[in-house]
Coordinates of C-alpha atoms in Angstrom, one line a residue:
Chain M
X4 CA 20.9 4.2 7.1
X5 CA 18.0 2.6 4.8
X6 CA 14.9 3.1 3.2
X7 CA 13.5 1.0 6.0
X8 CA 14.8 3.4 8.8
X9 CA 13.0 6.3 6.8
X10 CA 9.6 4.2 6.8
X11 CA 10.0 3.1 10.9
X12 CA 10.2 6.5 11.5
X13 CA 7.3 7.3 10.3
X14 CA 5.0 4.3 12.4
X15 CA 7.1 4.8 15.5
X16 CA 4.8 5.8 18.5
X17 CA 3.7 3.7 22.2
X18 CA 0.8 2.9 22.3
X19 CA 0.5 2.6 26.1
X20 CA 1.2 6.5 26.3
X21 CA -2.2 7.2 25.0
X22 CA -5.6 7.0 26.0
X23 CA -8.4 7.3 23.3
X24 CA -10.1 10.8 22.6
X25 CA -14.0 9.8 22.3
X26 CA -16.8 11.4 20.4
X27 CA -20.3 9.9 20.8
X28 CA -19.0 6.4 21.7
X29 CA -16.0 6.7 18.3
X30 CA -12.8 6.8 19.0
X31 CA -11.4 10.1 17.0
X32 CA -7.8 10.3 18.9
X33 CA -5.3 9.4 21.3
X34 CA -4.4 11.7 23.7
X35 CA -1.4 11.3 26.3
X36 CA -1.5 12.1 30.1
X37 CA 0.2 15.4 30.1
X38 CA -2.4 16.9 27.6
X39 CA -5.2 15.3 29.1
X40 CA -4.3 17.1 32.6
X41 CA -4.6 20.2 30.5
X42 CA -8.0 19.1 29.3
X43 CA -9.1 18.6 32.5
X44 CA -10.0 22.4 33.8
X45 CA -12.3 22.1 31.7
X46 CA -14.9 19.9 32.7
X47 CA -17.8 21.4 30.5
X48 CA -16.3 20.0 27.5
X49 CA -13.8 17.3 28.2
X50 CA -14.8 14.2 30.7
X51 CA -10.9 13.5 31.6
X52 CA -11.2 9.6 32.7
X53 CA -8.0 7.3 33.4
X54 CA -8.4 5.2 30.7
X55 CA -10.0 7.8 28.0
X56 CA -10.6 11.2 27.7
X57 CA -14.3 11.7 26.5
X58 CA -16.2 14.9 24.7
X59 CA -19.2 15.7 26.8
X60 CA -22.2 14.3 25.0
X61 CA -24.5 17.3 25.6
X62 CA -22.2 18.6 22.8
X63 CA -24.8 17.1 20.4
X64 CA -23.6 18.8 17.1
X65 CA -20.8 19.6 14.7
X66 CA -21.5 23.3 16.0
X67 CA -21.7 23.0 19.8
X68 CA -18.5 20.5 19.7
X69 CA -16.7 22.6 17.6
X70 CA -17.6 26.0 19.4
X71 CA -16.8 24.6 23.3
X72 CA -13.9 22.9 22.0
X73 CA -12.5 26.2 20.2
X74 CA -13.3 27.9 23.0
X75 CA -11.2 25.5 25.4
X76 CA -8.1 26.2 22.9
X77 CA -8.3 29.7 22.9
X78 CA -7.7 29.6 26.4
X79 CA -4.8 26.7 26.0
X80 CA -3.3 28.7 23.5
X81 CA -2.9 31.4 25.7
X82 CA -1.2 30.1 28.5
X83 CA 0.9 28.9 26.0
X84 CA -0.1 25.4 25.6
X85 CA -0.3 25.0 21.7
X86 CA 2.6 26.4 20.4
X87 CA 2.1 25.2 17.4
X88 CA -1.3 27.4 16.9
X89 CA -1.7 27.6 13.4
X90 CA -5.4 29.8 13.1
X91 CA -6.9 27.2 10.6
X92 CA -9.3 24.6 10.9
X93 CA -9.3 21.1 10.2
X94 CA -12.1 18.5 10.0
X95 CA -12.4 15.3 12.7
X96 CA -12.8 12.5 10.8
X97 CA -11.6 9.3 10.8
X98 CA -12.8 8.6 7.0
X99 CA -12.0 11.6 4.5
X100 CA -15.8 10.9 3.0
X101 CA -17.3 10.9 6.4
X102 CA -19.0 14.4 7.5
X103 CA -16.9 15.3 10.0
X104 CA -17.8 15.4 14.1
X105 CA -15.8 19.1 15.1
X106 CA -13.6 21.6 13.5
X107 CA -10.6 21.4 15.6
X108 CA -8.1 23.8 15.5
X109 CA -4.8 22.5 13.0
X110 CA -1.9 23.0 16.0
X111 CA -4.2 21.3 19.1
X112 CA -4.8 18.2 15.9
X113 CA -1.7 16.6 17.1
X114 CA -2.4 16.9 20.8
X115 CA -5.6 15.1 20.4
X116 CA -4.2 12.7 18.3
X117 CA -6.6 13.2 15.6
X118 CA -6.6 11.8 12.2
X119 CA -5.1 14.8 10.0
X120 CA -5.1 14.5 6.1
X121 CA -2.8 16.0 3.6
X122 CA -1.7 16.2 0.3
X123 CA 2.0 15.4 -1.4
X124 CA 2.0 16.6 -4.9
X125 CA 5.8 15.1 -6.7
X126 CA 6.8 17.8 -9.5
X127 CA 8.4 15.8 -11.9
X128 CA 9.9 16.2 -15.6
X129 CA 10.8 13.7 -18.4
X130 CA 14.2 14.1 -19.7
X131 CA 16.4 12.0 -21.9
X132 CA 18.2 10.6 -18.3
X133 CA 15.0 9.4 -17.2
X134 CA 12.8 11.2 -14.4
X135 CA 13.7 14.3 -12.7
X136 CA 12.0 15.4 -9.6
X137 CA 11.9 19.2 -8.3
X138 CA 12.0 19.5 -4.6
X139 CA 11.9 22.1 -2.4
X140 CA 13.5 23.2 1.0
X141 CA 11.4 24.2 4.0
X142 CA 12.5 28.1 5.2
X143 CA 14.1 28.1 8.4
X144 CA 11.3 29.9 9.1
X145 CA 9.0 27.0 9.7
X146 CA 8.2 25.8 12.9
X147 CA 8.2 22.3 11.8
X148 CA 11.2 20.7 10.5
X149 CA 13.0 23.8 9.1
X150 CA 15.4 23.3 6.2
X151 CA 14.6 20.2 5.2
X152 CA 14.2 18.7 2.2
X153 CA 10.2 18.5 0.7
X154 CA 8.0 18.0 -2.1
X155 CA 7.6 20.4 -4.7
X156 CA 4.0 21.2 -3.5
X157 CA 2.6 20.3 0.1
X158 CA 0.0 21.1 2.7
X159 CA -2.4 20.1 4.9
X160 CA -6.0 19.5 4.2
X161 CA -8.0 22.4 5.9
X162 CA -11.9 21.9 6.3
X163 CA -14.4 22.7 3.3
X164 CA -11.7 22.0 0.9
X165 CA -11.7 19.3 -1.4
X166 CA -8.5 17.5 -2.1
X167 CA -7.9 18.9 -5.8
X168 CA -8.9 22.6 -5.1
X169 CA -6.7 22.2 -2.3
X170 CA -3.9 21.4 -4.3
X171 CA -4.8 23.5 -7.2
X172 CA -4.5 26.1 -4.4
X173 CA -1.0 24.9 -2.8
X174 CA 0.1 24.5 -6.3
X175 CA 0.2 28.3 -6.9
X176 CA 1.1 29.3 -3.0
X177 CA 4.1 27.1 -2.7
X178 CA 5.3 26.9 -6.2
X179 CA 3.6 29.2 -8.8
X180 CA 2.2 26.9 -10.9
X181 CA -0.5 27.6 -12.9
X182 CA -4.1 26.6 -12.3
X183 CA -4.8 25.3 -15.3
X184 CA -1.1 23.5 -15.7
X185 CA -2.0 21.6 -12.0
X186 CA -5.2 20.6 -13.2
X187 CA -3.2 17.8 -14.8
X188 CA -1.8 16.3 -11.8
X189 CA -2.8 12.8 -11.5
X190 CA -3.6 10.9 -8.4
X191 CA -2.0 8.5 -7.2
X192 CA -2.9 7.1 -4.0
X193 CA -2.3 7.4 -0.3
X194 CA -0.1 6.9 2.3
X195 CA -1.0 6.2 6.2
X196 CA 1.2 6.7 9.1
X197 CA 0.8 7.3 13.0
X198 CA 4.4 8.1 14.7
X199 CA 5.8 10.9 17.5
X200 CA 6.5 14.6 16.8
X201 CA 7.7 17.1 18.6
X202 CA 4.4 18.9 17.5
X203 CA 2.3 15.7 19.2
X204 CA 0.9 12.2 17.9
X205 CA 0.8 12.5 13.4
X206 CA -1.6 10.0 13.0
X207 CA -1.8 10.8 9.1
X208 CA -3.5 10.6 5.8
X209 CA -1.1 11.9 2.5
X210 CA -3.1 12.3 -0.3
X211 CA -0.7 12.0 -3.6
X212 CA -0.5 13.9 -6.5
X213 CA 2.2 13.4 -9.7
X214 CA 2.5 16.4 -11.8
X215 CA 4.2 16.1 -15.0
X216 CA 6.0 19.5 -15.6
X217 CA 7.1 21.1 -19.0
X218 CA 11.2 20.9 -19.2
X219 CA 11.3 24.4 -19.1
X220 CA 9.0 25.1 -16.2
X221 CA 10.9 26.4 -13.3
X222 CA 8.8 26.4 -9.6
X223 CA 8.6 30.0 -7.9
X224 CA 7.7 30.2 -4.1
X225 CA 4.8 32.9 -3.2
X226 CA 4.0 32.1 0.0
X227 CA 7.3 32.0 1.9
X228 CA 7.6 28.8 3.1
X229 CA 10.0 27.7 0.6
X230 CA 13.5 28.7 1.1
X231 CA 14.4 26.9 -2.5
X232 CA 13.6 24.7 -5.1
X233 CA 16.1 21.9 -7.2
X234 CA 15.5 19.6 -10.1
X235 CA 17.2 16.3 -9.1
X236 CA 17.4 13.3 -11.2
X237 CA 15.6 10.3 -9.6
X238 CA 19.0 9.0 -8.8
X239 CA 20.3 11.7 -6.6
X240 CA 16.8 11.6 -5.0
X241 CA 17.2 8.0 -3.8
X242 CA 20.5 8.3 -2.4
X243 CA 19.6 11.0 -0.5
X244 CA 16.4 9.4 1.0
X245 CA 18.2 6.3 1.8
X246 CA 21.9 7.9 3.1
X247 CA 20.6 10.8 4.9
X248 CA 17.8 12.4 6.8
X249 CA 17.3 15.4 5.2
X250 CA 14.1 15.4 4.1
X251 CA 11.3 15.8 6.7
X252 CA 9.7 12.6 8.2
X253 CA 6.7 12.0 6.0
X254 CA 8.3 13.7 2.8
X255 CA 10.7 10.6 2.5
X256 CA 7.9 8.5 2.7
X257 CA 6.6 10.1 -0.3
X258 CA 9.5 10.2 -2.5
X259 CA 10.2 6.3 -1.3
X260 CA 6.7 5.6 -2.8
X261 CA 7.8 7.7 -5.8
X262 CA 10.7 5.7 -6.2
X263 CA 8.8 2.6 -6.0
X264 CA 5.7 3.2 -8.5
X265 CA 8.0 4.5 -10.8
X266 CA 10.5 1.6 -10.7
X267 CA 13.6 3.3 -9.2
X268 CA 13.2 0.4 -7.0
X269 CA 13.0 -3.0 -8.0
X270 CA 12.0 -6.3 -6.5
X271 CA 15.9 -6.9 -7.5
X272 CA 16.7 -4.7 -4.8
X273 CA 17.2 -5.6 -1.1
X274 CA 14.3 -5.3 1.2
X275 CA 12.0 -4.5 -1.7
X276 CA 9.4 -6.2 0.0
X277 CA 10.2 -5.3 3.1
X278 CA 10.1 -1.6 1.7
X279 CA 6.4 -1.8 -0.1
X280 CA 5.1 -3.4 2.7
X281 CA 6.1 -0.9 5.0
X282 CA 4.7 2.0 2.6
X283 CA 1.8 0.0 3.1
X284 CA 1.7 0.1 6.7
X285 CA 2.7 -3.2 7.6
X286 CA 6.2 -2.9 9.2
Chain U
X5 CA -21.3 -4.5 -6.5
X6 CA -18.2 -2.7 -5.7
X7 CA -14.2 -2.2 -5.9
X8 CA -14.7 -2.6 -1.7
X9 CA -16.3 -6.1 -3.0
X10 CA -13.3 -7.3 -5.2
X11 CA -10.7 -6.5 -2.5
X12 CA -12.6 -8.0 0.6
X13 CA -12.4 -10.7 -1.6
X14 CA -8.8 -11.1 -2.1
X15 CA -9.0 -10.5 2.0
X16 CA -11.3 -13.4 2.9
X17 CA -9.8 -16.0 5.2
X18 CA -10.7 -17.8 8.7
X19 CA -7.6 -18.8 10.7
X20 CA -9.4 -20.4 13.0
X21 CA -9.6 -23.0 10.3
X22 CA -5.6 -23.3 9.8
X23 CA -2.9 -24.6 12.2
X24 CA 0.8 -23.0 11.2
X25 CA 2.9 -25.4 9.2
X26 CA 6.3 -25.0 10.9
X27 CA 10.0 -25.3 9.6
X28 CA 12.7 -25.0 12.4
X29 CA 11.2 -22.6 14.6
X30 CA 9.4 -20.1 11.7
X31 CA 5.8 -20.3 10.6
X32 CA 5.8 -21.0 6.7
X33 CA 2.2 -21.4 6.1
X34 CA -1.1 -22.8 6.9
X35 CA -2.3 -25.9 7.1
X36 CA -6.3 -27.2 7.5
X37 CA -7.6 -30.3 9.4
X38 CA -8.1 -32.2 5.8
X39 CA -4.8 -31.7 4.4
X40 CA -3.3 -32.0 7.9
X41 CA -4.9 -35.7 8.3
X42 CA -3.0 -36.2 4.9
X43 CA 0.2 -35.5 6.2
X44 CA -0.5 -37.6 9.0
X45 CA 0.3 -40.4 6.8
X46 CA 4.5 -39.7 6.1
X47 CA 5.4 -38.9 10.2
X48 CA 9.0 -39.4 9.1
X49 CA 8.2 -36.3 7.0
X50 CA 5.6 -34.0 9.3
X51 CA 4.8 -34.2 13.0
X52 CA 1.5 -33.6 12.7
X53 CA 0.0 -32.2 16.1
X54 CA -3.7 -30.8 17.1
X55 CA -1.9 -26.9 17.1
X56 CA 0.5 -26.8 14.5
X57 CA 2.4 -29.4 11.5
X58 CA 6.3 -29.5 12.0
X59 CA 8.7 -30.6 9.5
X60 CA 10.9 -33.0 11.4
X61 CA 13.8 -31.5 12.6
X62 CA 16.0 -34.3 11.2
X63 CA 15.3 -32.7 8.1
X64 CA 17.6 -30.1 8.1
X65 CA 18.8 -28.8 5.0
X66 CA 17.0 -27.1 1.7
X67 CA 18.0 -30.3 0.0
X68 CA 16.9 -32.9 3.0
X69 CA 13.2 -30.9 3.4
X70 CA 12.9 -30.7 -0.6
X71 CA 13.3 -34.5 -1.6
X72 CA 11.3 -35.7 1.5
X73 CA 8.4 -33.9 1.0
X74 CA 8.3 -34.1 -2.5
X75 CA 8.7 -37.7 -2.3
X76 CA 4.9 -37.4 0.0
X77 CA 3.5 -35.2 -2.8
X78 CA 4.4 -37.6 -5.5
X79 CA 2.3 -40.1 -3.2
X80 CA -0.6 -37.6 -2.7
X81 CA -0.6 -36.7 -6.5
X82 CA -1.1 -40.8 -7.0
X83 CA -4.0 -41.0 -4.5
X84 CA -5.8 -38.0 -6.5
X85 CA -5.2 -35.6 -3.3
X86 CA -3.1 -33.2 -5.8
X87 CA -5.7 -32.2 -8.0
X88 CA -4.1 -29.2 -9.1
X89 CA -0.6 -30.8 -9.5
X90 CA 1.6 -28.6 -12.0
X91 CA 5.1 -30.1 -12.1
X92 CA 6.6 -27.0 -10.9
X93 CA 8.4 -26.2 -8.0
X94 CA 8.5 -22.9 -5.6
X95 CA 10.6 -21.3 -3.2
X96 CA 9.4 -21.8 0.3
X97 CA 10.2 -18.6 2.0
X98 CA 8.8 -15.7 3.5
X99 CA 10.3 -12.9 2.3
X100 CA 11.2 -12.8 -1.4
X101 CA 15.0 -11.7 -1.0
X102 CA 15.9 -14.3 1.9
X103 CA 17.1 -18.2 0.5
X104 CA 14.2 -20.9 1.0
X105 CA 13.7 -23.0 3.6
X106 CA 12.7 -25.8 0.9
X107 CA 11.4 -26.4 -3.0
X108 CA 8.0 -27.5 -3.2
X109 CA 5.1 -28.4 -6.0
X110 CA 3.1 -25.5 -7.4
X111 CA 0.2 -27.2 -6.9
X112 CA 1.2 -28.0 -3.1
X113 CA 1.2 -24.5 -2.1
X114 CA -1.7 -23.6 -1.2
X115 CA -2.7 -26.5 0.8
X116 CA 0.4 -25.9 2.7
X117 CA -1.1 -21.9 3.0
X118 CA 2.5 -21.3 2.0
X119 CA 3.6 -17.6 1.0
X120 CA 3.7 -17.9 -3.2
X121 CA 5.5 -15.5 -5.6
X122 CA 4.2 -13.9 -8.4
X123 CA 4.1 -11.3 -10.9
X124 CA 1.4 -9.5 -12.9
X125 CA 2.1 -6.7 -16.1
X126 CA 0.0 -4.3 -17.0
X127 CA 0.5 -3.8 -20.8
X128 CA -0.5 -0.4 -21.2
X129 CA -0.9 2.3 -24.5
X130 CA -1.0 6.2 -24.6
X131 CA -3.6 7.4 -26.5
X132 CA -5.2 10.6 -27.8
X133 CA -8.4 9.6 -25.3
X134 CA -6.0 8.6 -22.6
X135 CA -4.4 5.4 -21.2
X136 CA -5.8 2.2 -22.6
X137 CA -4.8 -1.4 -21.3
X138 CA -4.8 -5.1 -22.7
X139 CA -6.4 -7.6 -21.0
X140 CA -6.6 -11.1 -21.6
X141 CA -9.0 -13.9 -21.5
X142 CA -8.1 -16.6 -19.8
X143 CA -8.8 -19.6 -21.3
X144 CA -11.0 -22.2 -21.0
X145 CA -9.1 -25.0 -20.4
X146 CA -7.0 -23.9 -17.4
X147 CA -7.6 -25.3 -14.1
X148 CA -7.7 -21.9 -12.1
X149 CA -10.3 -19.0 -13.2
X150 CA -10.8 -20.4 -16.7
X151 CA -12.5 -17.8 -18.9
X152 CA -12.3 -14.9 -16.4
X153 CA -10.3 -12.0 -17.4
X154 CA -6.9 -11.2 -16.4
X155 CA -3.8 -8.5 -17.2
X156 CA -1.7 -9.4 -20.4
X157 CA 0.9 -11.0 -18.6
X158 CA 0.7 -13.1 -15.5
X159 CA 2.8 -15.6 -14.0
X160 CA 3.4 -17.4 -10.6
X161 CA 7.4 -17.2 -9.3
X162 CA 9.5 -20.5 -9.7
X163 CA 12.4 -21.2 -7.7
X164 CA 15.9 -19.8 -9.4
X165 CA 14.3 -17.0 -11.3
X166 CA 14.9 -13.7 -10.9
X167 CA 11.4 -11.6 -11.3
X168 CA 12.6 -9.8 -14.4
X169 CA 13.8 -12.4 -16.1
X170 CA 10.7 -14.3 -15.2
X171 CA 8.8 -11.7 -16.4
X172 CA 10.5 -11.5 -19.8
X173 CA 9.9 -15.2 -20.4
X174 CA 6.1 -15.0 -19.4
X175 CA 6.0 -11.6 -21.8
X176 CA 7.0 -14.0 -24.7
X177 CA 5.2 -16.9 -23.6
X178 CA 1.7 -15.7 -23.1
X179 CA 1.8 -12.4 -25.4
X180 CA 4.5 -12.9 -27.6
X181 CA 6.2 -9.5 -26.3
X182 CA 10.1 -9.4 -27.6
X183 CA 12.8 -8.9 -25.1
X184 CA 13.8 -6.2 -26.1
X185 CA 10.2 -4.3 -25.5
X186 CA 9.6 -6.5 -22.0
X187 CA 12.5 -5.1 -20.7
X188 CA 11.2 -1.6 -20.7
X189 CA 8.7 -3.0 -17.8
X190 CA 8.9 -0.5 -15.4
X191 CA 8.3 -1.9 -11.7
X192 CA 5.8 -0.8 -9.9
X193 CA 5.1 -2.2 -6.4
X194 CA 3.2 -5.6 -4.8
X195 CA 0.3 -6.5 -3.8
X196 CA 0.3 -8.6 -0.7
X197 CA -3.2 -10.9 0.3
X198 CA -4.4 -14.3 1.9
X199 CA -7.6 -15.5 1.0
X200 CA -9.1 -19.1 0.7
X201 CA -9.9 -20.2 -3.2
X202 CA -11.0 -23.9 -4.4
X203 CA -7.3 -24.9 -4.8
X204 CA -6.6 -23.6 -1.2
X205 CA -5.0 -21.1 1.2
X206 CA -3.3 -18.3 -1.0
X207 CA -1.3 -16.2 0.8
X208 CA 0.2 -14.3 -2.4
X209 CA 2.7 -11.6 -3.1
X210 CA 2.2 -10.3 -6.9
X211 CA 5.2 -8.3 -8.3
X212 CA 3.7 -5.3 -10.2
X213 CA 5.2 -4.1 -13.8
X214 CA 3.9 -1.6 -16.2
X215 CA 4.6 -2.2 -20.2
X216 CA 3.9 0.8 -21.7
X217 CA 3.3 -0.3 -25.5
X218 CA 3.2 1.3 -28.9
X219 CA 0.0 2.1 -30.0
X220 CA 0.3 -0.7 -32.5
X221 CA 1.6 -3.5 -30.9
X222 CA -1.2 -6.7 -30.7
X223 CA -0.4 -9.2 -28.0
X224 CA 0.1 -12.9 -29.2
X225 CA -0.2 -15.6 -26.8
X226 CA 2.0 -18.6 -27.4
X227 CA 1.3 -21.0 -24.8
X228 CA -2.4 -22.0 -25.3
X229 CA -3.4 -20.1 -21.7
X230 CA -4.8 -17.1 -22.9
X231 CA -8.1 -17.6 -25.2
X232 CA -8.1 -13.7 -26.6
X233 CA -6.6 -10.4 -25.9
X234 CA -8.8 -7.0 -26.3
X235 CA -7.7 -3.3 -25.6
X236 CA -10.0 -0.9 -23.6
X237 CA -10.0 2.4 -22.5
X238 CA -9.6 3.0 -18.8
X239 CA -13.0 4.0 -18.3
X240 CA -14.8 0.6 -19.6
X241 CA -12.1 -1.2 -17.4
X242 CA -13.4 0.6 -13.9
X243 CA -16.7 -0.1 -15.3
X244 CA -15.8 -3.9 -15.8
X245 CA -13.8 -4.2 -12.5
X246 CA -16.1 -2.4 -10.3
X247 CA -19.6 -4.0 -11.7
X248 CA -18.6 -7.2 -12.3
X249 CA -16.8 -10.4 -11.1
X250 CA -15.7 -10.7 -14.7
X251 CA -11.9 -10.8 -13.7
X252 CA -9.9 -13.5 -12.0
X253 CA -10.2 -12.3 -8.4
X254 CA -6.7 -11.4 -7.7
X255 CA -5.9 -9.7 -11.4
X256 CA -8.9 -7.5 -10.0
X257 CA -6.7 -6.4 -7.2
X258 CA -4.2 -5.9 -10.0
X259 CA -6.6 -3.7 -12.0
X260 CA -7.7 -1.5 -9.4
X261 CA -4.1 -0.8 -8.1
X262 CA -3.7 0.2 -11.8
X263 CA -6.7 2.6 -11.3
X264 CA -5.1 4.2 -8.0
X265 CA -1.7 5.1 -9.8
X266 CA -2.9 6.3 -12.9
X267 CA -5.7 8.5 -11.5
X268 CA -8.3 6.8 -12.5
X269 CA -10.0 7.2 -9.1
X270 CA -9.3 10.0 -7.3
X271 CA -9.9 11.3 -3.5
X272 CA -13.2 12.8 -4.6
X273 CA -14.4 9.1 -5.7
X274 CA -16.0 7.1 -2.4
X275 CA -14.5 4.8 -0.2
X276 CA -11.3 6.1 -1.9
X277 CA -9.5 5.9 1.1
X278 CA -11.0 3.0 2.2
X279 CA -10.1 1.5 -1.2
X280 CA -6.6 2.8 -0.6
X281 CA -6.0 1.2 2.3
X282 CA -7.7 -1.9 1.2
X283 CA -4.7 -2.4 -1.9
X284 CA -2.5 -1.6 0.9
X285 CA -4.1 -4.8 3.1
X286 CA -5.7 -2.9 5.8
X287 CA -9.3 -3.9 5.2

């Protein structure tokens, strides 16, 4: 097992499964032949076509798209077609500045193959080892990837929300820190990925935060979705990432490009282009 | 004027322009008509055809390639067709950790649209107002970019050098850093582009390090190639990179990678994603 495993994971997916989900002559998705079948009772909203599924264009508006399409997965979701429901709304856009086309329900996102954006926020402290990095571990709860190993702080990007508030937000769901303490997580960058999940096509956006932690700061869960959190030095973090594969798919990803920006990697090491290429989307 | 500017910059090539040079089965660079007529002239060295220039397959050892062809630069050089000869030679490879195919001249490289290796530091200072960085000015008398701005250490990749170690000799060289302080560079990624300059095809991979300095350490250049150093915040740097074409174009790339890390721009900035995943090569 490698690094470069972790990152193929993430931009594994075949092409020729999909067809392209269309919005006023844009292509906003791929959508595979099982789901489009599914959007095909309804002709009102969805022109199901061989080689592309299409969004009616008397759907003229944010509003009308978003309404008929929420509509349509109200009726998926109960004949049990999107178990993944989630009741919360994401934008479709392929550009985060972009105004977006629809709302589209977050659990029918992968279905349609849409563009979904995130953010990954690394909780990290300075000590006289080096860098230590908290991370927490997804309840068994979860529908997606249960007990595995995550950031210290991460969610998905719902509609109306900018990027900071959101993660001033998740900051104090998933790990009780205090607005005013994440204020002073710094940016630092994005990743992009498109693979295969047993929740449908990720085709995704990560948004990443670094948050520099006070030594004595200790993260507490509110929200449930953590089962628990651990301070581990950078070191035990890479072995893990690299030897096993218990972090979920796109949380190695981050902690790789952790490991990289803060030189726990080094163009020393093997495959280190290989590695930052392949964070970069070229794999 | 725009970051979007400076990176489509360090993006700008035409292939239909280039036929692949060719070493024993593997593309190694890319060659144009010009340069390609020139080679035309050693065909014990280079088969050169309409779709591609081979190495001859009789030369078939690092040692074999390495003398022939640099006995044909040493004739090009003579005819005036090296004009940026540096008596220095590179790996040819593509990938940094694999053994080259070849040595050849620095000043070869390009015309040859071979991959080159090199590394860029970010000397860098906390301060009470934030993160401020050196930059220096290149000087006047250099061949490539004189007078345009570039990070406080730069340097390409010659053959037998690790990266840190040639990044500890460039740190004294051009900024009179000691050893002990340069090896506190922390690594930070690469930048990967191809785009065509006056000295040719550059299809570049630059090593990144951060130097985090003390507050009162002045940079000293040693080997006549830098003409000043100055220190500015972070903010008149974005200011300088974004509005201006001020910096050598690929230390620009450089800079606003810097930017990305350390928060300087953030997901409410536009075109941040586009900017994102412009660094990352996806233009």
């Amino acid at each position: 097992m490698s690094f470069l495993d972790r990152i193929r994971t993430c931009h594994r997916w075949r092409p020729e499964r999909y067809r392209p989900f269309v919005i006023d002559g844009t292509r906003y998705g791929w959508i595979d032949a099982e789901f489009a079948a599914r959007l095909a009772r309804f002709p009102d909203v969805f022109a199901t076509e061989e080689r592309a599924v299409h969004l009616r264009p008397e759907l003229d508006s944010f509003d009308a798209r978003s309404a008929a399409v929420a509509d349509a997965m109200a009726r998926l979701r109960y004949d049990g077609a999107l178990p993944y429901w989630r009741g919360e709304l994401y934008p479709v856009t392929n550009r985060w500045d972009a105004p977006p086309v629809m709302a589209l329900e977050r659990g029918a996102v992968p279905l349609f193959g849409v563009r979904a954006y995130g953010l990954h926020l690394n909780g990290l402290v300075r000590t006289d080892d080096g860098i230590a990095v908290w991370v927490g571990k997804r309840a068994a709860s979860r529908k997606v990837a249960p007990g595995r190993w995550d950031q210290m702080v991460a969610g998905g990007q719902p509609i109306g929300l900018s990027v900071r508030d959101n993660m001033i937000k998740e900051c104090a769901e998933e790990a009780g820190v205090p607005a005013a303490l994440a204020a002073t997580a710094i940016p630092a960058g994005l990743l992009a990925y498109v693979c295969e999940q047993p929740d449908g096509l990720r085709d995704d956006i990560a948004f990443l935060y670094d948050l520099w932690l006070p030594p004595d700061f200790v993260p507490t869960n509110t929200d449930g979705e953590v089962a628990r959190f651990e301070r581990w030095s950078l070191d035990k973090a890479v072995a893990a990432v690299r030897d096993s594969e218990s972090f979920k798919f796109n949380c190695a990803l981050v902690m790789i490009d952790l490991f990289v920006r803060h030189g726990a990697l080094t163009p020393e090491d093997d495959d280190y282009q290989a590695i930052v290429e392949g964070l970069q989307g070229r794999v």
